[in-house]
mmCIF file of C-alpha atoms in Angstrom:
data_model
loop_
_atom_site.group_PDB
_atom_site.id
_atom_site.type_symbol
_atom_site.label_atom_id
_atom_site.label_comp_id
_atom_site.label_asym_id
_atom_site.label_seq_id
_atom_site.Cartn_x
_atom_site.Cartn_y
_atom_site.Cartn_z
ATOM 1 C CA MET H 1 -11.114 -32.495 -3.553
ATOM 2 C CA SER H 2 -11.268 -28.728 -4.114
ATOM 3 C CA GLN H 3 -14.550 -27.545 -5.596
ATOM 4 C CA THR H 4 -13.013 -24.379 -7.005
ATOM 5 C CA PRO H 5 -10.512 -23.884 -9.857
ATOM 6 C CA PRO H 6 -6.823 -23.459 -8.996
ATOM 7 C CA TYR H 7 -5.409 -19.945 -8.966
ATOM 8 C CA LEU H 8 -2.060 -18.804 -10.289
ATOM 9 C CA VAL H 9 -1.047 -15.295 -9.275
ATOM 10 C CA GLY H 10 2.193 -13.299 -9.595
ATOM 11 C CA LEU H 11 3.893 -10.179 -8.172
ATOM 12 C CA VAL H 12 5.793 -8.059 -10.676
ATOM 13 C CA GLY H 13 8.340 -5.436 -9.644
ATOM 14 C CA THR H 14 11.965 -4.778 -8.808
ATOM 15 C CA GLY H 15 13.422 -6.518 -5.709
ATOM 16 C CA VAL H 16 10.154 -8.379 -4.885
ATOM 17 C CA THR H 17 11.701 -11.734 -4.102
ATOM 18 C CA PRO H 18 11.587 -11.152 -0.272
ATOM 19 C CA SER H 19 7.966 -9.903 -0.374
ATOM 20 C CA LEU H 20 5.606 -11.308 2.270
ATOM 21 C CA THR H 21 2.575 -10.935 -0.019
ATOM 22 C CA PRO H 22 2.844 -14.438 -1.605
ATOM 23 C CA ALA H 23 2.998 -16.107 1.756
ATOM 24 C CA MET H 24 0.014 -14.137 3.036
ATOM 25 C CA HIS H 25 -2.135 -14.977 0.022
ATOM 26 C CA MET H 26 -1.286 -18.685 0.002
ATOM 27 C CA ALA H 27 -1.855 -19.080 3.752
ATOM 28 C CA GLU H 28 -5.281 -17.550 3.522
ATOM 29 C CA ALA H 29 -6.099 -19.688 0.453
ATOM 30 C CA ARG H 30 -5.178 -22.838 2.412
ATOM 31 C CA ALA H 31 -7.436 -21.792 5.269
ATOM 32 C CA LEU H 32 -10.290 -21.355 2.773
ATOM 33 C CA GLY H 33 -9.530 -24.690 1.028
ATOM 34 C CA LEU H 34 -8.437 -23.066 -2.225
ATOM 35 C CA ASP H 35 -5.737 -24.230 -4.610
ATOM 36 C CA TYR H 36 -3.609 -21.132 -4.899
ATOM 37 C CA VAL H 37 -0.052 -20.616 -6.147
ATOM 38 C CA TYR H 38 1.561 -17.184 -5.874
ATOM 39 C CA ARG H 39 4.987 -16.512 -7.343
ATOM 40 C CA THR H 40 7.219 -13.443 -7.591
ATOM 41 C CA ILE H 41 8.350 -12.078 -10.930
ATOM 42 C CA ASP H 42 11.350 -10.070 -9.823
ATOM 43 C CA LEU H 43 12.574 -7.868 -12.615
ATOM 44 C CA THR H 44 15.973 -7.481 -10.967
ATOM 45 C CA THR H 45 16.526 -11.160 -10.490
ATOM 46 C CA LEU H 46 15.333 -12.047 -13.993
ATOM 47 C CA GLY H 47 17.259 -9.265 -15.686
ATOM 48 C CA LEU H 48 14.101 -7.695 -17.101
ATOM 49 C CA ALA H 49 13.467 -3.974 -17.614
ATOM 50 C CA PRO H 50 10.215 -2.149 -16.746
ATOM 51 C CA ASP H 51 9.688 -1.382 -20.416
ATOM 52 C CA GLN H 52 9.228 -5.090 -20.999
ATOM 53 C CA LEU H 53 5.999 -4.974 -19.032
ATOM 54 C CA PRO H 54 3.780 -5.540 -22.138
ATOM 55 C CA ASP H 55 5.702 -8.785 -22.783
ATOM 56 C CA ILE H 56 5.390 -9.861 -19.108
ATOM 57 C CA LEU H 57 1.634 -9.306 -19.234
ATOM 58 C CA ALA H 58 1.361 -11.322 -22.438
ATOM 59 C CA TRP H 59 3.587 -14.123 -21.036
ATOM 60 C CA ALA H 60 1.528 -14.278 -17.818
ATOM 61 C CA ARG H 61 -1.736 -14.554 -19.759
ATOM 62 C CA ARG H 62 -0.450 -17.305 -22.034
ATOM 63 C CA LEU H 63 0.942 -19.204 -19.025
ATOM 64 C CA GLY H 64 -2.483 -19.228 -17.383
ATOM 65 C CA PHE H 65 -2.058 -16.618 -14.631
ATOM 66 C CA ASP H 66 -5.345 -15.369 -13.147
ATOM 67 C CA ALA H 67 -3.932 -12.110 -11.850
ATOM 68 C CA LEU H 68 -0.818 -10.076 -11.141
ATOM 69 C CA ASN H 69 -0.063 -7.736 -8.300
ATOM 70 C CA VAL H 70 2.093 -4.904 -9.567
ATOM 71 C CA THR H 71 4.528 -2.801 -7.526
ATOM 72 C CA HIS H 72 7.426 -0.379 -8.122
ATOM 73 C CA PRO H 73 8.240 0.697 -10.751
ATOM 74 C CA CYS H 74 5.223 -0.583 -12.781
ATOM 75 C CA LYS H 75 2.171 0.816 -11.011
ATOM 76 C CA ARG H 76 1.799 3.739 -13.391
ATOM 77 C CA LEU H 77 3.410 2.112 -16.401
ATOM 78 C CA VAL H 78 0.840 -0.703 -16.458
ATOM 79 C CA LEU H 79 -2.109 1.621 -17.094
ATOM 80 C CA GLU H 80 -1.623 1.979 -20.843
ATOM 81 C CA TYR H 81 -1.659 -1.786 -21.349
ATOM 82 C CA LEU H 82 -4.970 -2.479 -19.654
ATOM 83 C CA ASP H 83 -8.365 -2.916 -21.328
ATOM 84 C CA ARG H 84 -10.280 -1.448 -18.379
ATOM 85 C CA VAL H 85 -9.370 0.351 -15.189
ATOM 86 C CA ASP H 86 -11.483 0.684 -12.047
ATOM 87 C CA PRO H 87 -12.542 4.354 -11.695
ATOM 88 C CA LEU H 88 -10.711 4.800 -8.372
ATOM 89 C CA ALA H 89 -7.458 3.441 -9.806
ATOM 90 C CA GLN H 90 -7.933 5.556 -12.901
ATOM 91 C CA ALA H 91 -8.332 8.640 -10.790
ATOM 92 C CA LEU H 92 -5.138 7.824 -8.865
ATOM 93 C CA GLY H 93 -3.271 7.004 -12.062
ATOM 94 C CA SER H 94 -1.909 3.885 -10.349
ATOM 95 C CA VAL H 95 -2.720 0.180 -10.463
ATOM 96 C CA ASN H 96 -1.400 -2.545 -8.150
ATOM 97 C CA THR H 97 -3.711 -5.428 -9.131
ATOM 98 C CA VAL H 98 -4.397 -6.681 -12.670
ATOM 99 C CA LEU H 99 -7.056 -9.322 -13.293
ATOM 100 C CA PHE H 100 -7.001 -11.483 -16.388
ATOM 101 C CA THR H 101 -10.642 -11.779 -17.405
ATOM 102 C CA ASP H 102 -12.557 -12.930 -20.433
ATOM 103 C CA GLU H 103 -13.089 -9.222 -21.288
ATOM 104 C CA GLY H 104 -9.394 -8.405 -21.041
ATOM 105 C CA LEU H 105 -7.002 -7.017 -18.480
ATOM 106 C CA VAL H 106 -8.671 -5.075 -15.685
ATOM 107 C CA GLY H 107 -6.738 -2.851 -13.230
ATOM 108 C CA HIS H 108 -7.519 -1.972 -9.600
ATOM 109 C CA ASN H 109 -5.743 -0.130 -6.764
ATOM 110 C CA THR H 110 -5.939 -1.859 -3.352
ATOM 111 C CA ASP H 111 -3.229 0.282 -1.753
ATOM 112 C CA THR H 112 -5.738 3.082 -1.281
ATOM 113 C CA THR H 113 -8.612 0.839 -0.068
ATOM 114 C CA GLY H 114 -6.128 -1.001 2.092
ATOM 115 C CA PHE H 115 -4.994 2.111 3.916
ATOM 116 C CA GLU H 116 -8.569 3.313 4.264
ATOM 117 C CA THR H 117 -9.574 0.074 6.093
ATOM 118 C CA ALA H 118 -6.296 0.085 8.068
ATOM 119 C CA PHE H 119 -7.029 3.599 9.307
ATOM 120 C CA ARG H 120 -10.680 3.028 10.111
ATOM 121 C CA THR H 121 -9.910 -0.122 12.143
ATOM 122 C CA GLY H 122 -6.535 0.887 13.603
ATOM 123 C CA LEU H 123 -7.288 4.530 14.623
ATOM 124 C CA PRO H 124 -11.065 4.528 14.760
ATOM 125 C CA ARG H 125 -11.345 7.582 17.065
ATOM 126 C CA ALA H 126 -8.582 9.694 15.530
ATOM 127 C CA SER H 127 -9.366 13.253 14.565
ATOM 128 C CA VAL H 128 -8.979 14.024 10.858
ATOM 129 C CA ASP H 129 -9.539 17.735 11.079
ATOM 130 C CA ASP H 130 -5.955 18.601 10.060
ATOM 131 C CA VAL H 131 -3.640 15.930 8.674
ATOM 132 C CA THR H 132 -0.091 16.173 7.352
ATOM 133 C CA LEU H 133 1.041 13.707 4.755
ATOM 134 C CA LEU H 134 4.788 13.289 4.407
ATOM 135 C CA GLY H 135 5.719 11.841 1.058
ATOM 136 C CA ALA H 136 4.004 12.654 -2.292
ATOM 137 C CA GLY H 137 5.047 9.562 -4.300
ATOM 138 C CA GLY H 138 2.816 6.721 -5.479
ATOM 139 C CA ALA H 139 2.145 5.427 -1.970
ATOM 140 C CA GLY H 140 1.490 8.928 -0.723
ATOM 141 C CA SER H 141 -1.066 9.525 -3.479
ATOM 142 C CA ALA H 142 -2.961 6.360 -2.570
ATOM 143 C CA VAL H 143 -2.924 7.248 1.132
ATOM 144 C CA ALA H 144 -3.921 10.847 0.570
ATOM 145 C CA ASP H 145 -6.962 9.755 -1.393
ATOM 146 C CA ALA H 146 -7.975 7.395 1.424
ATOM 147 C CA LEU H 147 -7.490 10.139 4.001
ATOM 148 C CA LEU H 148 -9.914 12.337 2.090
ATOM 149 C CA ARG H 149 -12.420 9.557 1.797
ATOM 150 C CA VAL H 150 -12.389 9.067 5.589
ATOM 151 C CA GLY H 151 -13.318 12.738 6.047
ATOM 152 C CA THR H 152 -10.102 14.687 6.430
ATOM 153 C CA ARG H 153 -11.094 18.382 6.414
ATOM 154 C CA ARG H 154 -7.663 19.861 5.677
ATOM 155 C CA LEU H 155 -4.749 17.966 4.262
ATOM 156 C CA THR H 156 -1.193 19.212 3.770
ATOM 157 C CA VAL H 157 0.997 17.279 1.334
ATOM 158 C CA VAL H 158 4.729 17.591 2.250
ATOM 159 C CA ASP H 159 7.580 16.445 0.074
ATOM 160 C CA ILE H 160 11.237 17.384 -0.397
ATOM 161 C CA ASP H 161 10.247 17.865 -4.061
ATOM 162 C CA ALA H 162 8.065 21.025 -4.023
ATOM 163 C CA GLU H 163 6.723 20.461 -7.554
ATOM 164 C CA ARG H 164 5.635 16.945 -6.722
ATOM 165 C CA ALA H 165 3.877 18.031 -3.572
ATOM 166 C CA GLU H 166 2.123 20.879 -5.453
ATOM 167 C CA GLU H 167 0.952 18.547 -8.290
ATOM 168 C CA LEU H 168 -0.496 16.034 -5.901
ATOM 169 C CA ALA H 169 -2.265 18.642 -3.788
ATOM 170 C CA ALA H 170 -3.805 20.198 -6.880
ATOM 171 C CA ASP H 171 -5.059 16.883 -8.131
ATOM 172 C CA LEU H 172 -6.547 15.979 -4.789
ATOM 173 C CA ALA H 173 -8.272 19.346 -4.329
ATOM 174 C CA ARG H 174 -9.732 19.111 -7.813
ATOM 175 C CA ARG H 175 -11.157 15.621 -7.309
ATOM 176 C CA HIS H 176 -12.375 15.981 -3.698
ATOM 177 C CA ALA H 177 -13.288 19.643 -3.513
ATOM 178 C CA VAL H 178 -11.653 20.124 -0.125
ATOM 179 C CA GLU H 179 -8.730 22.183 1.174
ATOM 180 C CA VAL H 180 -5.463 20.533 0.236
ATOM 181 C CA ARG H 181 -2.206 22.451 0.806
ATOM 182 C CA HIS H 182 1.315 21.663 -0.121
ATOM 183 C CA ALA H 183 4.647 22.381 1.517
ATOM 184 C CA THR H 184 8.265 21.245 1.663
ATOM 185 C CA THR H 185 9.870 19.512 4.626
ATOM 186 C CA ASP H 186 11.164 22.721 6.198
ATOM 187 C CA ALA H 187 7.555 23.509 7.045
ATOM 188 C CA LEU H 188 7.128 20.460 9.240
ATOM 189 C CA PRO H 189 7.831 22.189 12.607
ATOM 190 C CA ASP H 190 4.927 24.622 12.054
ATOM 191 C CA LEU H 191 2.608 22.010 10.534
ATOM 192 C CA LEU H 192 3.065 19.411 13.245
ATOM 193 C CA ALA H 193 2.624 21.955 16.001
ATOM 194 C CA SER H 194 -1.077 22.188 15.102
ATOM 195 C CA ALA H 195 -1.889 19.035 13.074
ATOM 196 C CA SER H 196 -4.267 16.319 14.301
ATOM 197 C CA GLY H 197 -2.240 13.584 12.722
ATOM 198 C CA LEU H 198 0.669 12.611 10.512
ATOM 199 C CA VAL H 199 1.023 9.884 7.897
ATOM 200 C CA HIS H 200 4.543 8.971 6.831
ATOM 201 C CA CYS H 201 4.903 7.721 3.264
ATOM 202 C CA THR H 202 8.654 7.891 2.462
ATOM 203 C CA PRO H 203 11.185 5.033 2.531
ATOM 204 C CA THR H 204 12.881 6.425 5.651
ATOM 205 C CA GLY H 205 12.712 3.814 8.405
ATOM 206 C CA MET H 206 12.988 0.835 6.102
ATOM 207 C CA LYS H 207 15.727 -1.654 6.685
ATOM 208 C CA GLU H 208 17.666 -0.141 3.705
ATOM 209 C CA HIS H 209 16.942 3.433 4.795
ATOM 210 C CA PRO H 210 17.069 3.448 8.665
ATOM 211 C CA GLY H 211 16.436 6.513 10.735
ATOM 212 C CA MET H 212 13.833 9.170 11.353
ATOM 213 C CA PRO H 213 12.198 11.393 8.693
ATOM 214 C CA PHE H 214 12.369 14.404 11.030
ATOM 215 C CA SER H 215 13.363 15.335 14.570
ATOM 216 C CA PRO H 216 11.448 13.481 17.273
ATOM 217 C CA ASP H 217 11.188 16.853 19.058
ATOM 218 C CA LEU H 218 8.327 17.730 16.712
ATOM 219 C CA LEU H 219 6.113 14.964 18.157
ATOM 220 C CA ARG H 220 3.552 15.782 20.840
ATOM 221 C CA PRO H 221 0.887 13.632 22.644
ATOM 222 C CA GLU H 222 -2.044 15.206 20.816
ATOM 223 C CA LEU H 223 -0.673 14.033 17.442
ATOM 224 C CA TRP H 224 -1.465 10.543 16.034
ATOM 225 C CA VAL H 225 1.197 9.008 13.813
ATOM 226 C CA ALA H 226 0.720 6.409 11.040
ATOM 227 C CA ASP H 227 3.669 4.880 9.195
ATOM 228 C CA ILE H 228 3.252 2.822 6.051
ATOM 229 C CA VAL H 229 6.689 1.192 6.369
ATOM 230 C CA TYR H 230 6.293 -2.422 7.563
ATOM 231 C CA ARG H 231 9.729 -3.843 7.304
ATOM 232 C CA PRO H 232 10.602 -3.315 10.089
ATOM 233 C CA LEU H 233 7.151 -3.146 11.561
ATOM 234 C CA ASP H 234 8.331 -1.145 14.580
ATOM 235 C CA THR H 235 10.088 1.840 12.924
ATOM 236 C CA ALA H 236 12.141 4.474 14.665
ATOM 237 C CA LEU H 237 9.309 6.962 13.954
ATOM 238 C CA LEU H 238 6.713 4.804 15.704
ATOM 239 C CA ARG H 239 8.961 4.184 18.677
ATOM 240 C CA ALA H 240 9.579 7.907 19.074
ATOM 241 C CA ALA H 241 5.866 8.605 18.623
ATOM 242 C CA ARG H 242 4.948 6.156 21.389
ATOM 243 C CA ASP H 243 7.582 7.684 23.610
ATOM 244 C CA ALA H 244 5.996 11.095 23.022
ATOM 245 C CA GLY H 245 2.509 9.730 23.981
ATOM 246 C CA CYS H 246 1.099 9.624 20.436
ATOM 247 C CA ALA H 247 -1.429 7.095 19.228
ATOM 248 C CA THR H 248 0.165 5.127 16.416
ATOM 249 C CA LEU H 249 -0.649 2.948 13.444
ATOM 250 C CA ASP H 250 1.973 0.638 11.922
ATOM 251 C CA GLY H 251 2.384 -0.238 8.261
ATOM 252 C CA GLY H 252 1.373 -3.834 8.735
ATOM 253 C CA ARG H 253 -2.319 -3.053 8.710
ATOM 254 C CA MET H 254 -2.105 -1.399 5.260
ATOM 255 C CA ALA H 255 0.033 -4.272 3.958
ATOM 256 C CA VAL H 256 -2.541 -6.826 5.097
ATOM 257 C CA HIS H 257 -5.648 -4.930 4.097
ATOM 258 C CA GLN H 258 -4.365 -4.275 0.563
ATOM 259 C CA ALA H 259 -3.737 -8.023 0.300
ATOM 260 C CA VAL H 260 -7.206 -8.718 1.648
ATOM 261 C CA ASP H 261 -8.791 -6.556 -1.021
ATOM 262 C CA ALA H 262 -6.597 -8.040 -3.779
ATOM 263 C CA PHE H 263 -7.378 -11.617 -2.673
ATOM 264 C CA ARG H 264 -11.163 -10.880 -2.811
ATOM 265 C CA LEU H 265 -10.859 -9.366 -6.255
ATOM 266 C CA ILE H 266 -8.781 -12.356 -7.574
ATOM 267 C CA THR H 267 -10.857 -15.201 -6.106
ATOM 268 C CA GLY H 268 -14.323 -13.818 -5.368
ATOM 269 C CA HIS H 269 -13.923 -15.305 -1.914
ATOM 270 C CA GLN H 270 -14.056 -13.247 1.297
ATOM 271 C CA PRO H 271 -10.803 -13.645 3.238
ATOM 272 C CA ASP H 272 -10.602 -13.298 7.047
ATOM 273 C CA PRO H 273 -8.659 -10.074 7.769
ATOM 274 C CA ASP H 274 -7.979 -10.959 11.386
ATOM 275 C CA ARG H 275 -6.509 -14.297 10.381
ATOM 276 C CA MET H 276 -4.342 -12.611 7.751
ATOM 277 C CA ILE H 277 -3.124 -10.047 10.293
ATOM 278 C CA ARG H 278 -2.159 -12.895 12.660
ATOM 279 C CA HIS H 279 -0.316 -14.684 9.863
ATOM 280 C CA PHE H 280 1.423 -11.402 8.854
ATOM 281 C CA HIS H 281 2.710 -10.918 12.406
ATOM 282 C CA ASP H 282 3.984 -14.491 12.429
ATOM 283 C CA LEU H 283 5.905 -13.703 9.255
ATOM 284 C CA VAL H 284 7.522 -10.490 10.552
ATOM 285 C CA ALA H 285 8.147 -11.662 14.121
ATOM 286 C CA PRO H 286 11.890 -12.054 14.833
ATOM 287 C CA HIS H 287 12.941 -15.651 14.993
ATOM 288 C CA PRO H 288 15.618 -16.773 17.453
ATOM 289 C CA VAL H 289 19.026 -17.448 15.935
ATOM 290 C CA PRO H 290 20.187 -21.022 16.676
ATOM 291 C CA ALA H 291 23.159 -21.179 18.996
#
């Protein structure tokens, strides 16, 4: 018989029904001997609107949920409904994990810590002298903060939306006291000609948005390339980068390590990252179609 209480966890967002996060959490819980149920709360499927988030939080608490993971479009919206926010998540202005505690609702951001661990373990010898970040949205903000924590000396935030790139760069420079520049995508040829590395944080390359975010001619062997897209795991960008001789980091490591950090926060138990990575690869591996 389990010696720990059962856990009930949910994932709130639009289009989250196919998410691999519930399967990752529950498989690791089984390995640790924990009773753990993780369900999606898909706003699209349920016909709910993001502005109903306060009701969703209240329902989840009354139904006995221990925690919620929160994804698009609720990561920023949820902040005003929390009783306490971890300082890192507060600085980012984004929460992806909400704990239901005796003291109230507590928010954390494991996207940024997940990428930090993914980078440190997946590209341990990569130079961070001069890094270009493509995509200044919520994911880009979390990744940018992690890049500065691992020691990036100069970061350039690139986005098709010049104002969004400028705002993120200014916020990062203010909080980290390092050189953070901003640019639009037409600057990529010059930036990638001298950058140490590139992190891609836009939807391009996802199953619903196939293709490359820029010409593969801009890639060169001295440049490392990280992609946060993980479905598919092997994106067109990563394939082109390997063909060009670049060291690469796929989006699976961030996906797993953000789940590792969330699982630890929710349960107080230390999950096995290597085991979770193996399970993740089992989940994303293509399965043969029966004849």
